PDB file of C-alpha atoms in Angstrom:
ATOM      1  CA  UNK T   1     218.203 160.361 144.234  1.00  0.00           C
ATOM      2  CA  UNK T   2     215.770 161.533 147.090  1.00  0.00           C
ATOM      3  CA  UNK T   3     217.939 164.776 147.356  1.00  0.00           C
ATOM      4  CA  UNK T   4     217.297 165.574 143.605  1.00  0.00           C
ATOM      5  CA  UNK T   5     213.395 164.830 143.674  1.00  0.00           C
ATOM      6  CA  UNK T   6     213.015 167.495 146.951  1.00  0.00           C
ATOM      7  CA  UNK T   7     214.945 170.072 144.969  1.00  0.00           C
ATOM      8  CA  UNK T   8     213.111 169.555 142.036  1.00  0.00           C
ATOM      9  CA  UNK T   9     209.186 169.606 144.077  1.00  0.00           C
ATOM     10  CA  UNK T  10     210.799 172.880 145.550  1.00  0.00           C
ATOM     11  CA  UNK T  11     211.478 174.790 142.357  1.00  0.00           C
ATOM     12  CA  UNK T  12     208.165 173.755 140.764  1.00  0.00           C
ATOM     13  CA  UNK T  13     206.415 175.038 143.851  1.00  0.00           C
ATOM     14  CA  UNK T  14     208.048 178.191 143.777  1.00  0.00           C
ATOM     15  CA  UNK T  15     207.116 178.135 139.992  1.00  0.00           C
ATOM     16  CA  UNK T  16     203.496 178.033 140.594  1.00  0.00           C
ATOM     17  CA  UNK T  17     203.637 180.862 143.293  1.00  0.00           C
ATOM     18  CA  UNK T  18     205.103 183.459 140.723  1.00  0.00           C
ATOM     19  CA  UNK T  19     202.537 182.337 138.542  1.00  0.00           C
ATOM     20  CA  UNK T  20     199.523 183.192 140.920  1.00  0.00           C
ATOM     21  CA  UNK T  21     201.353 186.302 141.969  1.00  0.00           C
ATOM     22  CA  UNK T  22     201.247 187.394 138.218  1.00  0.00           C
ATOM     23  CA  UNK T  23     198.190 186.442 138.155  1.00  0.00           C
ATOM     24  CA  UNK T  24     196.056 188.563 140.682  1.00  0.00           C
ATOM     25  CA  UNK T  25     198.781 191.751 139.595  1.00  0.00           C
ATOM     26  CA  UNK T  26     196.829 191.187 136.219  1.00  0.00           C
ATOM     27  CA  UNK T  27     193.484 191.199 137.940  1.00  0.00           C
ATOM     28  CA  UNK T  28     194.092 194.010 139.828  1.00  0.00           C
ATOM     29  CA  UNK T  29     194.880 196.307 136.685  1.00  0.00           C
ATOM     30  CA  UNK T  30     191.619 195.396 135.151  1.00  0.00           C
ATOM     31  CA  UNK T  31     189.539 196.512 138.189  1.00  0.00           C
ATOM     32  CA  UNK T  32     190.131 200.443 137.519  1.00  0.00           C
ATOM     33  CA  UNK T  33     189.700 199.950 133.729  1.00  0.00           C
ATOM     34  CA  UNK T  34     186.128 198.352 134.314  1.00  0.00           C
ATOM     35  CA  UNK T  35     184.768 200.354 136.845  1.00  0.00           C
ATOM     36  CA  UNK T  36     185.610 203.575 134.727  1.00  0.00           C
ATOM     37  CA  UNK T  37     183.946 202.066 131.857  1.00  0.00           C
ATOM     38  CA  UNK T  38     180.604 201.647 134.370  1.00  0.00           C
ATOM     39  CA  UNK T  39     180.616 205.016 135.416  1.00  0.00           C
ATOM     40  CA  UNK T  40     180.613 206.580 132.186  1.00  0.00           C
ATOM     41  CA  UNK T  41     178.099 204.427 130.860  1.00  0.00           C
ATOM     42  CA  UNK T  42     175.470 205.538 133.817  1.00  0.00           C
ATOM     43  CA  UNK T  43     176.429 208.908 133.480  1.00  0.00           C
ATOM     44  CA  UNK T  44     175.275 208.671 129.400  1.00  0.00           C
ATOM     45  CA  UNK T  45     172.192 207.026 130.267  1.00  0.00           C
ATOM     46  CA  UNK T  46     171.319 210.204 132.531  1.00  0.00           C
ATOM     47  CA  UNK T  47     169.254 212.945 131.427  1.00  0.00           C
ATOM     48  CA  UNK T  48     171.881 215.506 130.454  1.00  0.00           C
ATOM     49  CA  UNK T  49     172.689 212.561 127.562  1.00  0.00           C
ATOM     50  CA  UNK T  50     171.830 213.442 124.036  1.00  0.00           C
ATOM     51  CA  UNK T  51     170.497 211.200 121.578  1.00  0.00           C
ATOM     52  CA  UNK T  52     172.324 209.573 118.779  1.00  0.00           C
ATOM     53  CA  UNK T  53     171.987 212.132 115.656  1.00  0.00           C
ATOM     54  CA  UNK T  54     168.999 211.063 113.298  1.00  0.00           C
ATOM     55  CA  UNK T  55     170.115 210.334 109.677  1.00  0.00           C
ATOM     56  CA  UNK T  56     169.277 213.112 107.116  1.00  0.00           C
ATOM     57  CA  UNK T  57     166.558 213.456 105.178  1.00  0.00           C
ATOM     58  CA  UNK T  58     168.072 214.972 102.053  1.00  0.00           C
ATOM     59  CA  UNK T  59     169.218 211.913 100.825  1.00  0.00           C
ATOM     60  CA  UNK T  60     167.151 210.866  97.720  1.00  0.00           C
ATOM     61  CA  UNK T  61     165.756 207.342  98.055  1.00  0.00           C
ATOM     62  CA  UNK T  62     166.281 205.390  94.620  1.00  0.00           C
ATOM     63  CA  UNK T  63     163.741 205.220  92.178  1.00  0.00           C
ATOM     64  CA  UNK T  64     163.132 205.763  88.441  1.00  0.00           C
ATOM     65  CA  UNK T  65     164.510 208.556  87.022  1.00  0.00           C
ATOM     66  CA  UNK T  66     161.828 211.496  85.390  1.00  0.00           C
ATOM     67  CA  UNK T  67     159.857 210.332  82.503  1.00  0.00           C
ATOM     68  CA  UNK T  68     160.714 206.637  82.937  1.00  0.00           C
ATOM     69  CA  UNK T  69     157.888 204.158  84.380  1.00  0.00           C
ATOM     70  CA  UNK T  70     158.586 201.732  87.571  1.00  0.00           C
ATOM     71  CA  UNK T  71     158.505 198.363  85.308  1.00  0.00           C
ATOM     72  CA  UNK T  72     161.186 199.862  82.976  1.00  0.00           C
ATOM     73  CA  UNK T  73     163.102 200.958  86.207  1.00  0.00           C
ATOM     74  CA  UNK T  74     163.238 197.514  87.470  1.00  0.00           C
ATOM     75  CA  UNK T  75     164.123 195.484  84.538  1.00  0.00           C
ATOM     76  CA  UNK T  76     167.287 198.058  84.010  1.00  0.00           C
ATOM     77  CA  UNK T  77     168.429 197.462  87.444  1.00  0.00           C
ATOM     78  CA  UNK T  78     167.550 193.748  87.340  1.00  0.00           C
ATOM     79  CA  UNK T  79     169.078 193.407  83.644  1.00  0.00           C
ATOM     80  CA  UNK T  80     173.113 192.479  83.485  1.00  0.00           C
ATOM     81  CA  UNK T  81     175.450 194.302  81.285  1.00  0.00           C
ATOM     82  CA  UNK T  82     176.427 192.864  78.121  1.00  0.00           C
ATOM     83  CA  UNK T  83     179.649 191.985  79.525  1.00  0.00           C
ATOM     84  CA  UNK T  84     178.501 189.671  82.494  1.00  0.00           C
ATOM     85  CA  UNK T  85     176.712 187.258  79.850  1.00  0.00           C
ATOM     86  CA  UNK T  86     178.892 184.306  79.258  1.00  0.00           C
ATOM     87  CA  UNK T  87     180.444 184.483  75.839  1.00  0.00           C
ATOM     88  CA  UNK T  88     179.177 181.055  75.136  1.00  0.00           C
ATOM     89  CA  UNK T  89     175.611 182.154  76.209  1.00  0.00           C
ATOM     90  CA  UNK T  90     175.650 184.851  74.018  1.00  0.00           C
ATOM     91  CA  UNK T  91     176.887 182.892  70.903  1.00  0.00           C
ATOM     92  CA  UNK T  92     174.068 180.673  71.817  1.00  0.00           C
ATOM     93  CA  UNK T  93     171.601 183.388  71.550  1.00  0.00           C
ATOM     94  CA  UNK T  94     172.972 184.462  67.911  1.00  0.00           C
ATOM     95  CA  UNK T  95     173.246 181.386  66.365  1.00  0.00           C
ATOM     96  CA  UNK T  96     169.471 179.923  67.867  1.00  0.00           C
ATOM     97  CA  UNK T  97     168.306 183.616  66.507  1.00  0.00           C
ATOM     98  CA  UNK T  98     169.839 183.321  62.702  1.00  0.00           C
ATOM     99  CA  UNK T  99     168.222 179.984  62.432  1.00  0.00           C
ATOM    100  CA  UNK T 100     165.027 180.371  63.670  1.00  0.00           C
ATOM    101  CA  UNK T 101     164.660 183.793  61.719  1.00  0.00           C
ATOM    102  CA  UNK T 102     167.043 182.030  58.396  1.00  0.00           C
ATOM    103  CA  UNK T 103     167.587 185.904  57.235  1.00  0.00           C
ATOM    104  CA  UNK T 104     170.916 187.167  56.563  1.00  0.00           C
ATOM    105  CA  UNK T 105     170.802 190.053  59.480  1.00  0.00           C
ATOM    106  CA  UNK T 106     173.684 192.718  60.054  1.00  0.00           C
ATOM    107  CA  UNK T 107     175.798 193.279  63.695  1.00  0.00           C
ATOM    108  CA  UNK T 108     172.650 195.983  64.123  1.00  0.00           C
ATOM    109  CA  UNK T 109     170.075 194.089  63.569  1.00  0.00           C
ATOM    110  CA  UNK T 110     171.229 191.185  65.722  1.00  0.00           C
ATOM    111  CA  UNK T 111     172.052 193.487  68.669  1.00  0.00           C
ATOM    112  CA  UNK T 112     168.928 194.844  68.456  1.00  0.00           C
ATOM    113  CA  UNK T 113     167.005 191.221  68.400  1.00  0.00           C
ATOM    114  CA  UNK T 114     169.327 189.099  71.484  1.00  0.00           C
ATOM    115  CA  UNK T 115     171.114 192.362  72.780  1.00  0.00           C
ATOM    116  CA  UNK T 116     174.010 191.370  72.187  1.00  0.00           C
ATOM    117  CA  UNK T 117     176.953 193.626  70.722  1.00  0.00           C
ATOM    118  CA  UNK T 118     178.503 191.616  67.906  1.00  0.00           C
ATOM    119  CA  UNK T 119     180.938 194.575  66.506  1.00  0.00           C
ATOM    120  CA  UNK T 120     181.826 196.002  69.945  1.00  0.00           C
ATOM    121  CA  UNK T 121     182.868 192.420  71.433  1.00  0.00           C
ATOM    122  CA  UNK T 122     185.809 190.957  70.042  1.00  0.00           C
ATOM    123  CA  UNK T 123     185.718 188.150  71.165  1.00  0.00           C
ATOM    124  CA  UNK T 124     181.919 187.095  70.085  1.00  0.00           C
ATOM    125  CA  UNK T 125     183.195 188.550  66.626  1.00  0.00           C
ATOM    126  CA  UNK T 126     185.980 186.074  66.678  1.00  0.00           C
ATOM    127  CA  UNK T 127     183.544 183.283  67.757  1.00  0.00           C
ATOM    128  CA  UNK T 128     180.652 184.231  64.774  1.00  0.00           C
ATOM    129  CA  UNK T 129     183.778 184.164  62.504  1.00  0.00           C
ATOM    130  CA  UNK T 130     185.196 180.674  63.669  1.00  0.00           C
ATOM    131  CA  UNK T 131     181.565 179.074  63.788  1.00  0.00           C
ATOM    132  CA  UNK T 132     180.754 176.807  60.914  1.00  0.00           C
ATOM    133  CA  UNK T 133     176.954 177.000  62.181  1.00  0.00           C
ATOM    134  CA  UNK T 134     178.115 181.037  60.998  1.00  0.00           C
ATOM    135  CA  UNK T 135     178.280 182.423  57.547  1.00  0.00           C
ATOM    136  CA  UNK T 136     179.175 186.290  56.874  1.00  0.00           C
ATOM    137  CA  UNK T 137     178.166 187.368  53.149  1.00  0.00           C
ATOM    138  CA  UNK T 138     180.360 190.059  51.032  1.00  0.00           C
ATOM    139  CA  UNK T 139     178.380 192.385  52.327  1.00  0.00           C
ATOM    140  CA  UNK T 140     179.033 191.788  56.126  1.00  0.00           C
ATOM    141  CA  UNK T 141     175.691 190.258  56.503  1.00  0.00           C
ATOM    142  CA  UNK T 142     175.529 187.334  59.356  1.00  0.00           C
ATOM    143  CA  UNK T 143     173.310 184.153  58.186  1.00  0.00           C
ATOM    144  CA  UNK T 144     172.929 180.385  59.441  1.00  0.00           C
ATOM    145  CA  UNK T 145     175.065 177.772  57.141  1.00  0.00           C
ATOM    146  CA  UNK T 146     173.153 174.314  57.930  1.00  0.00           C
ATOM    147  CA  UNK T 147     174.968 171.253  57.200  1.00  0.00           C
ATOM    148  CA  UNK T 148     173.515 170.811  53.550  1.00  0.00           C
ATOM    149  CA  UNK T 149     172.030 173.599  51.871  1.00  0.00           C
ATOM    150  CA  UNK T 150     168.979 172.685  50.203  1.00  0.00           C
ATOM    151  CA  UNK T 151     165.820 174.351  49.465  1.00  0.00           C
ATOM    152  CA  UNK T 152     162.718 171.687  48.721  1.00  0.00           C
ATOM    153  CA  UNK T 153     161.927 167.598  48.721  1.00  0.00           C
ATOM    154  CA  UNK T 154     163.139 167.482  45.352  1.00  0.00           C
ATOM    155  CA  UNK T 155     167.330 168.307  46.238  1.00  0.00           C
ATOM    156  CA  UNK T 156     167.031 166.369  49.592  1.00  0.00           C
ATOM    157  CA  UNK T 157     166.010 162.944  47.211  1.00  0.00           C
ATOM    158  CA  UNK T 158     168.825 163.949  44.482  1.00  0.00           C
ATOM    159  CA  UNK T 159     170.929 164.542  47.769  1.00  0.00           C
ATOM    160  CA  UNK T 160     170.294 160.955  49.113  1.00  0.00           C
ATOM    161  CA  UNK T 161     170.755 159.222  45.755  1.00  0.00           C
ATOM    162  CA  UNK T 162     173.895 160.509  45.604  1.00  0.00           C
ATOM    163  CA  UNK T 163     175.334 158.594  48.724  1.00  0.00           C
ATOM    164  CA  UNK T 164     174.869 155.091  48.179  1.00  0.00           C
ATOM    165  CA  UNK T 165     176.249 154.460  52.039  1.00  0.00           C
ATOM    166  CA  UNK T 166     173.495 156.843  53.325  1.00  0.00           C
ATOM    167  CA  UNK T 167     172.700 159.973  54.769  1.00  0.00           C
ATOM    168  CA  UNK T 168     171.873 160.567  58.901  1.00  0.00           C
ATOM    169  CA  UNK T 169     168.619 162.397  58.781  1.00  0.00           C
ATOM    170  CA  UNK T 170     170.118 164.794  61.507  1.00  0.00           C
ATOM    171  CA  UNK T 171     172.267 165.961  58.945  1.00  0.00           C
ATOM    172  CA  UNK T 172     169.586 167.765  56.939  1.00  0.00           C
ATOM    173  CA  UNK T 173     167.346 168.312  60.112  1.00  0.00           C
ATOM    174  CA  UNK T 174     168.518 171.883  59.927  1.00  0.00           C
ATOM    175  CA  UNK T 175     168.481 172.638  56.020  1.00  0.00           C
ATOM    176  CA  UNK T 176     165.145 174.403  55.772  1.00  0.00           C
ATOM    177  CA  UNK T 177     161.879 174.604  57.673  1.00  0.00           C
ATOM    178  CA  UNK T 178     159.802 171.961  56.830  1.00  0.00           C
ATOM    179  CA  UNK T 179     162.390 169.561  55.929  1.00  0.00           C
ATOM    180  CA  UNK T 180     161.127 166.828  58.664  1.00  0.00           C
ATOM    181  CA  UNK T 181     157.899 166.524  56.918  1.00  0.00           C
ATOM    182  CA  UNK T 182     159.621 166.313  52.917  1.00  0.00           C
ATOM    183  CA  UNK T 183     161.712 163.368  54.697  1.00  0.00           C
ATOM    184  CA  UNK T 184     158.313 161.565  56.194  1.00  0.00           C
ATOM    185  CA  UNK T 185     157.008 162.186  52.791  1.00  0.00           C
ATOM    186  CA  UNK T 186     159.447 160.410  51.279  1.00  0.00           C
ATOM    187  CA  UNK T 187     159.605 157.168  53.652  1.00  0.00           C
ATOM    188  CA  UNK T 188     155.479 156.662  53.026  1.00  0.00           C
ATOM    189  CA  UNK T 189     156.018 157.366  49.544  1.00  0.00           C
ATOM    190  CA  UNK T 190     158.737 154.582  48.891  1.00  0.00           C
ATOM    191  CA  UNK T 191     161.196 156.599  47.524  1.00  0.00           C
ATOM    192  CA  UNK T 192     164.164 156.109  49.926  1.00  0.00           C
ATOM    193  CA  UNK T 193     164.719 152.959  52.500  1.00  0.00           C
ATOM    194  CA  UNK T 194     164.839 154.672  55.962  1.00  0.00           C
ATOM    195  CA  UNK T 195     167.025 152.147  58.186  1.00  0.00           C
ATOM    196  CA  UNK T 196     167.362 153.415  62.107  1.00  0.00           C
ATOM    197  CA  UNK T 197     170.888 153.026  63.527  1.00  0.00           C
ATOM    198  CA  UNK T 198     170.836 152.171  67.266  1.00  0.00           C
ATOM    199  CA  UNK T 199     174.618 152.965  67.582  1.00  0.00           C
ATOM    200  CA  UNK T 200     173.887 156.795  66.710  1.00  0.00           C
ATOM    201  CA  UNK T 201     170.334 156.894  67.549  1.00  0.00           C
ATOM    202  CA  UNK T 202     169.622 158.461  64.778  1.00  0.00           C
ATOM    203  CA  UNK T 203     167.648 157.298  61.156  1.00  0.00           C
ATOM    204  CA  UNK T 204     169.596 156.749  57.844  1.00  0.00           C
ATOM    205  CA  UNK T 205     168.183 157.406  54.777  1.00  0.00           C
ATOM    206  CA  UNK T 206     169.433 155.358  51.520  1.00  0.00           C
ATOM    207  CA  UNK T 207     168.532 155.755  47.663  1.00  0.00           C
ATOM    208  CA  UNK T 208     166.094 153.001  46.660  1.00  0.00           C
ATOM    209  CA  UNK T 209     167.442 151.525  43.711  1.00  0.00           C
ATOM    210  CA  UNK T 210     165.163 151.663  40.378  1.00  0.00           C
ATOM    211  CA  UNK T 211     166.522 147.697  39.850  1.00  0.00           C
ATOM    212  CA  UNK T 212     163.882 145.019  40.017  1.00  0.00           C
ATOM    213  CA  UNK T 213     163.533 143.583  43.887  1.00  0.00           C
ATOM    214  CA  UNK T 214     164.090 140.243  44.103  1.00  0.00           C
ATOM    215  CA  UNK T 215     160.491 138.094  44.753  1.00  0.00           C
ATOM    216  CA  UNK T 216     161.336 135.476  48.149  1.00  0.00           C
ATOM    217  CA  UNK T 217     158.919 133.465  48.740  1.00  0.00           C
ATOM    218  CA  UNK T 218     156.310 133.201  51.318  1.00  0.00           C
ATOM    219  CA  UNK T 219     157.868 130.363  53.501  1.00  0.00           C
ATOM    220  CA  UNK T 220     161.201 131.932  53.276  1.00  0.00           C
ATOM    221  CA  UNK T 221     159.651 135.208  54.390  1.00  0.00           C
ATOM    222  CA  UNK T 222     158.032 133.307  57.381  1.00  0.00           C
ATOM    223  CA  UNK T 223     161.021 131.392  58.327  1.00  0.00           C
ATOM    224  CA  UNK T 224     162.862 134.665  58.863  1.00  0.00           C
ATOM    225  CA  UNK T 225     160.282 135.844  60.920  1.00  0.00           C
ATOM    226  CA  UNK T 226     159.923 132.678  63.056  1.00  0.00           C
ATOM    227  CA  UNK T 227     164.189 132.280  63.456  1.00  0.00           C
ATOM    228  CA  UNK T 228     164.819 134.380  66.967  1.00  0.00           C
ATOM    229  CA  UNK T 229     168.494 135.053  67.539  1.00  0.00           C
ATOM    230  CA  UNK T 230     169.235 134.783  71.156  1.00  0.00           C
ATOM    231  CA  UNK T 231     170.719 137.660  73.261  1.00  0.00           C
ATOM    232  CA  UNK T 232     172.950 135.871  75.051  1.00  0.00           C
ATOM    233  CA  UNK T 233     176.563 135.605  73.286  1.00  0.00           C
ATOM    234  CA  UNK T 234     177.210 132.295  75.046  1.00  0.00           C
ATOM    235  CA  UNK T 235     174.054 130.579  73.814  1.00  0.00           C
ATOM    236  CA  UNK T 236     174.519 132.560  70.352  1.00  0.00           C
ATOM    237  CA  UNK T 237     177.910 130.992  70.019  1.00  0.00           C
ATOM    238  CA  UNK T 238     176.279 127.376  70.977  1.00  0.00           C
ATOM    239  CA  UNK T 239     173.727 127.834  68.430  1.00  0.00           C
ATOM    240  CA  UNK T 240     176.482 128.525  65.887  1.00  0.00           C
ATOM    241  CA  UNK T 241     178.385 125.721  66.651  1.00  0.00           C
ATOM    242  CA  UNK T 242     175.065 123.201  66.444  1.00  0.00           C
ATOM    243  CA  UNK T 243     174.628 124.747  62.939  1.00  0.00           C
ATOM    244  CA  UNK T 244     178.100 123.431  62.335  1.00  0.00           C
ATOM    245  CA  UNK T 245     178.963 127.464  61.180  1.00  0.00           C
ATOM    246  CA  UNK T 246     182.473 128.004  62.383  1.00  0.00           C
ATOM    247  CA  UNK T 247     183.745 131.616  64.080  1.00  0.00           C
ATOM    248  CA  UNK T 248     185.929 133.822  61.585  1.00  0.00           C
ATOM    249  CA  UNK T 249     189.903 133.508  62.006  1.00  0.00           C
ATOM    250  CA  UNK T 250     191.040 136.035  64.550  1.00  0.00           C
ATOM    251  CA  UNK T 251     193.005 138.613  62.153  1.00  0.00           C
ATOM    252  CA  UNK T 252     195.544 139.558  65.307  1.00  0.00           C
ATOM    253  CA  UNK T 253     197.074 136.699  67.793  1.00  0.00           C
ATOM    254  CA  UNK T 254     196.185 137.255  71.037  1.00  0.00           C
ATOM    255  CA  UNK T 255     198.101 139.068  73.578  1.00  0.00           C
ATOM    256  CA  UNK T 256     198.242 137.271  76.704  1.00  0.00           C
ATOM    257  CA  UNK T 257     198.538 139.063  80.089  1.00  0.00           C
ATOM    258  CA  UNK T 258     201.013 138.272  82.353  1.00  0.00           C
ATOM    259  CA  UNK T 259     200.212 139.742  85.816  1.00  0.00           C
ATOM    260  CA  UNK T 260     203.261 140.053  88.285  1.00  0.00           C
ATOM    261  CA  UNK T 261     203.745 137.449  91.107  1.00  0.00           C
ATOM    262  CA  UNK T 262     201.911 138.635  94.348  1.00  0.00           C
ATOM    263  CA  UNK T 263     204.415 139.313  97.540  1.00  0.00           C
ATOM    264  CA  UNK T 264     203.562 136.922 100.038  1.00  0.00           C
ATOM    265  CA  UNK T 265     203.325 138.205 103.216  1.00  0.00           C
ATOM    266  CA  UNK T 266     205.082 136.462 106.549  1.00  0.00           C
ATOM    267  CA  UNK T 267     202.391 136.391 109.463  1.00  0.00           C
ATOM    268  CA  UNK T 268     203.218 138.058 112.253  1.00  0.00           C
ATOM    269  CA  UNK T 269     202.578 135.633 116.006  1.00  0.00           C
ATOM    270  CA  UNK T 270     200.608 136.728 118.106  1.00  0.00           C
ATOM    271  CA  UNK T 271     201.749 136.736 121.949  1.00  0.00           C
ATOM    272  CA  UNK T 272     199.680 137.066 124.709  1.00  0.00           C
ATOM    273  CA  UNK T 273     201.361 139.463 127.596  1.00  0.00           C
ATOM    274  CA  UNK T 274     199.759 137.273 130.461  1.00  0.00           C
ATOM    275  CA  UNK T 275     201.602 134.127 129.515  1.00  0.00           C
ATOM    276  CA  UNK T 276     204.591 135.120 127.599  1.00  0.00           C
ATOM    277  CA  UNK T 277     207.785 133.791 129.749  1.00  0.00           C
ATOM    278  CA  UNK T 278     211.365 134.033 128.838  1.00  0.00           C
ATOM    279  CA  UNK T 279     211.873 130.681 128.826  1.00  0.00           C
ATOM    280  CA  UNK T 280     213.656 131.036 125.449  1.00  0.00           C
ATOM    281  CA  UNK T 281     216.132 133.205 127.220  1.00  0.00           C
ATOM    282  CA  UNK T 282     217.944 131.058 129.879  1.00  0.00           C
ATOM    283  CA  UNK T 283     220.961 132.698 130.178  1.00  0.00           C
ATOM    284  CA  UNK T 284     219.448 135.338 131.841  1.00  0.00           C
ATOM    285  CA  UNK T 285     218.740 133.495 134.519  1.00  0.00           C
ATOM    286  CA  UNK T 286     221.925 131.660 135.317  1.00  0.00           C
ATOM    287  CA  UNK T 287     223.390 134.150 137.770  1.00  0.00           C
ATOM    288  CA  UNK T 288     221.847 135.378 141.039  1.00  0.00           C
ATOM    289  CA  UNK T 289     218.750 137.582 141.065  1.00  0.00           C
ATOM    290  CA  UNK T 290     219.662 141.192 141.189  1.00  0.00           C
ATOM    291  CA  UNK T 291     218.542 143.324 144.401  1.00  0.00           C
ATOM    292  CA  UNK T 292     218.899 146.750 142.960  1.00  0.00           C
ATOM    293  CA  UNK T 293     218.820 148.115 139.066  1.00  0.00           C
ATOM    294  CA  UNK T 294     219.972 151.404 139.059  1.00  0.00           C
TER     295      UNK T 294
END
């Protein structure tokens, strides 16, 4: 065993020797290579050395072109071409422009007003076509198409009396300009029930029927302003029950859960290295004690 460990300390010795021999060889090839580099950089700094050729002056720096001022200049080169504006941007621009102007405007006139090319990009055409927000006349005319078309306070109150379940007010927001203050008209002048809807944040405006309103009277009226629900379901369902009003049959039974039984897990013992024995072992210990393990 001793023999082996010399022969192998010998080899790795020799091992490390070729290594270092390699080594300065390596070092010694890099020595010529450097100083050469030296010498011919003090010989350029000398005063036979010429300096570095100056760039030429012919070249035009870049500024506006004849006839055109420096503000127009710089919004050209700061502008983007047609085709880096998003195609969502763009129909943005078109649709915000038609119903802000509400004219029916050609592919001319509405390149000319967002500067965007309607006929020469397909795929904005195909947009404006799909849009419902978009309506193209016979006579290839773009114009906005708001939810309702109406024209004056008198078709937005034959509008709502023709939906008894009601009609969103942000569903006529867009008909016409103006229409916001025909609907507030209409609330202070009684002639449609304005109910706000806290699910869709939004008001909804329902016919007032011409039938005669039924006269409560005055301690009713008060009692419904003195009863406060409470906002808690549990004491909401308490109340309920102390007003001996039952809950409504549940239409569908129930489904019950049923969650998988968890794994348990065996706990591993911990042993502690400084007083673990092999007691539990004895049979290693009936012969004698060994004097050499190989």
């Amino acid at each position: 065993m001793n023999n082996k460990l010399n022969t192998t300390l010998e080899q790795w010795k020799e091992k490390m020797a070729l290594q270092q021999a390699q080594a300065v060889k390596r070092a010694e090839k890099k020595q010529p290579a450097n100083r050469k580099s030296g010498a011919a950089s003090k010989a350029g700094s000398g005063r036979n050395s010429k300096p570095p050729a100056a760039a030429s002056d012919t070249t035009i720096p870049p500024g506006p072109a004849t006839g055109q001022s420096k503000q127009d200049w710089r919004t050209s080169k700061v502008q983007k071409p047609a085709s880096a504006v998003p195609i969502g941007k763009q129909l943005k621009d078109v649709v915000d422009h038609l119903e802000s102007s509400r004219k029916a405007l050609t592919a001319e006139e509405l390149k000319e007003a967002v500067q965007h090319d309607v006929v020469g990009n397909k795929d904005l055409y195909d947009v404006l076509s799909n849009n419902p927000k978009i309506r193209m006349n016979p006579d290839g005319r773009y114009v906005y198409k708001p939810a309702h078309e109406l024209q004056n306070v008198d078709e937005v109150l034959t509008l709502v009396s023709k939906h008894p379940h009601g009609v969103m007010a942000g569903q006529i927001k867009d008909a016409y300009k103006g229409v916001g203050e025909d609907v507030k008209k209409l609330k202070e002048e009684g002639k449609v029930w304005c109910i706000h809807n806290a699910i869709e944040k939004d008001d909804v405006l329902f016919p007032k029927d011409a039938k005669p309103l039924i006269t409560l009277s005055q301690d009713l009226v008060d009692f419904w302003h003195a009863t406060r629900v409470p906002e808690d379901p549990s004491q909401l369902i308490e109340e309920l029950h102390k007003a001996k009003l039952p809950a409504a049959p549940r239409k569908v039974a129930r489904k019950r859960v049923v969650l998988p039984p968890k794994e348990s897990k065996k706990r591993r013992r911990a042993v502690n290295m400084l007083t673990a024995t092999n007691q539990h072992m004895p049979e290693l210990f009936a012969g004698a004690m060994p004097v050499q393990i190989d």
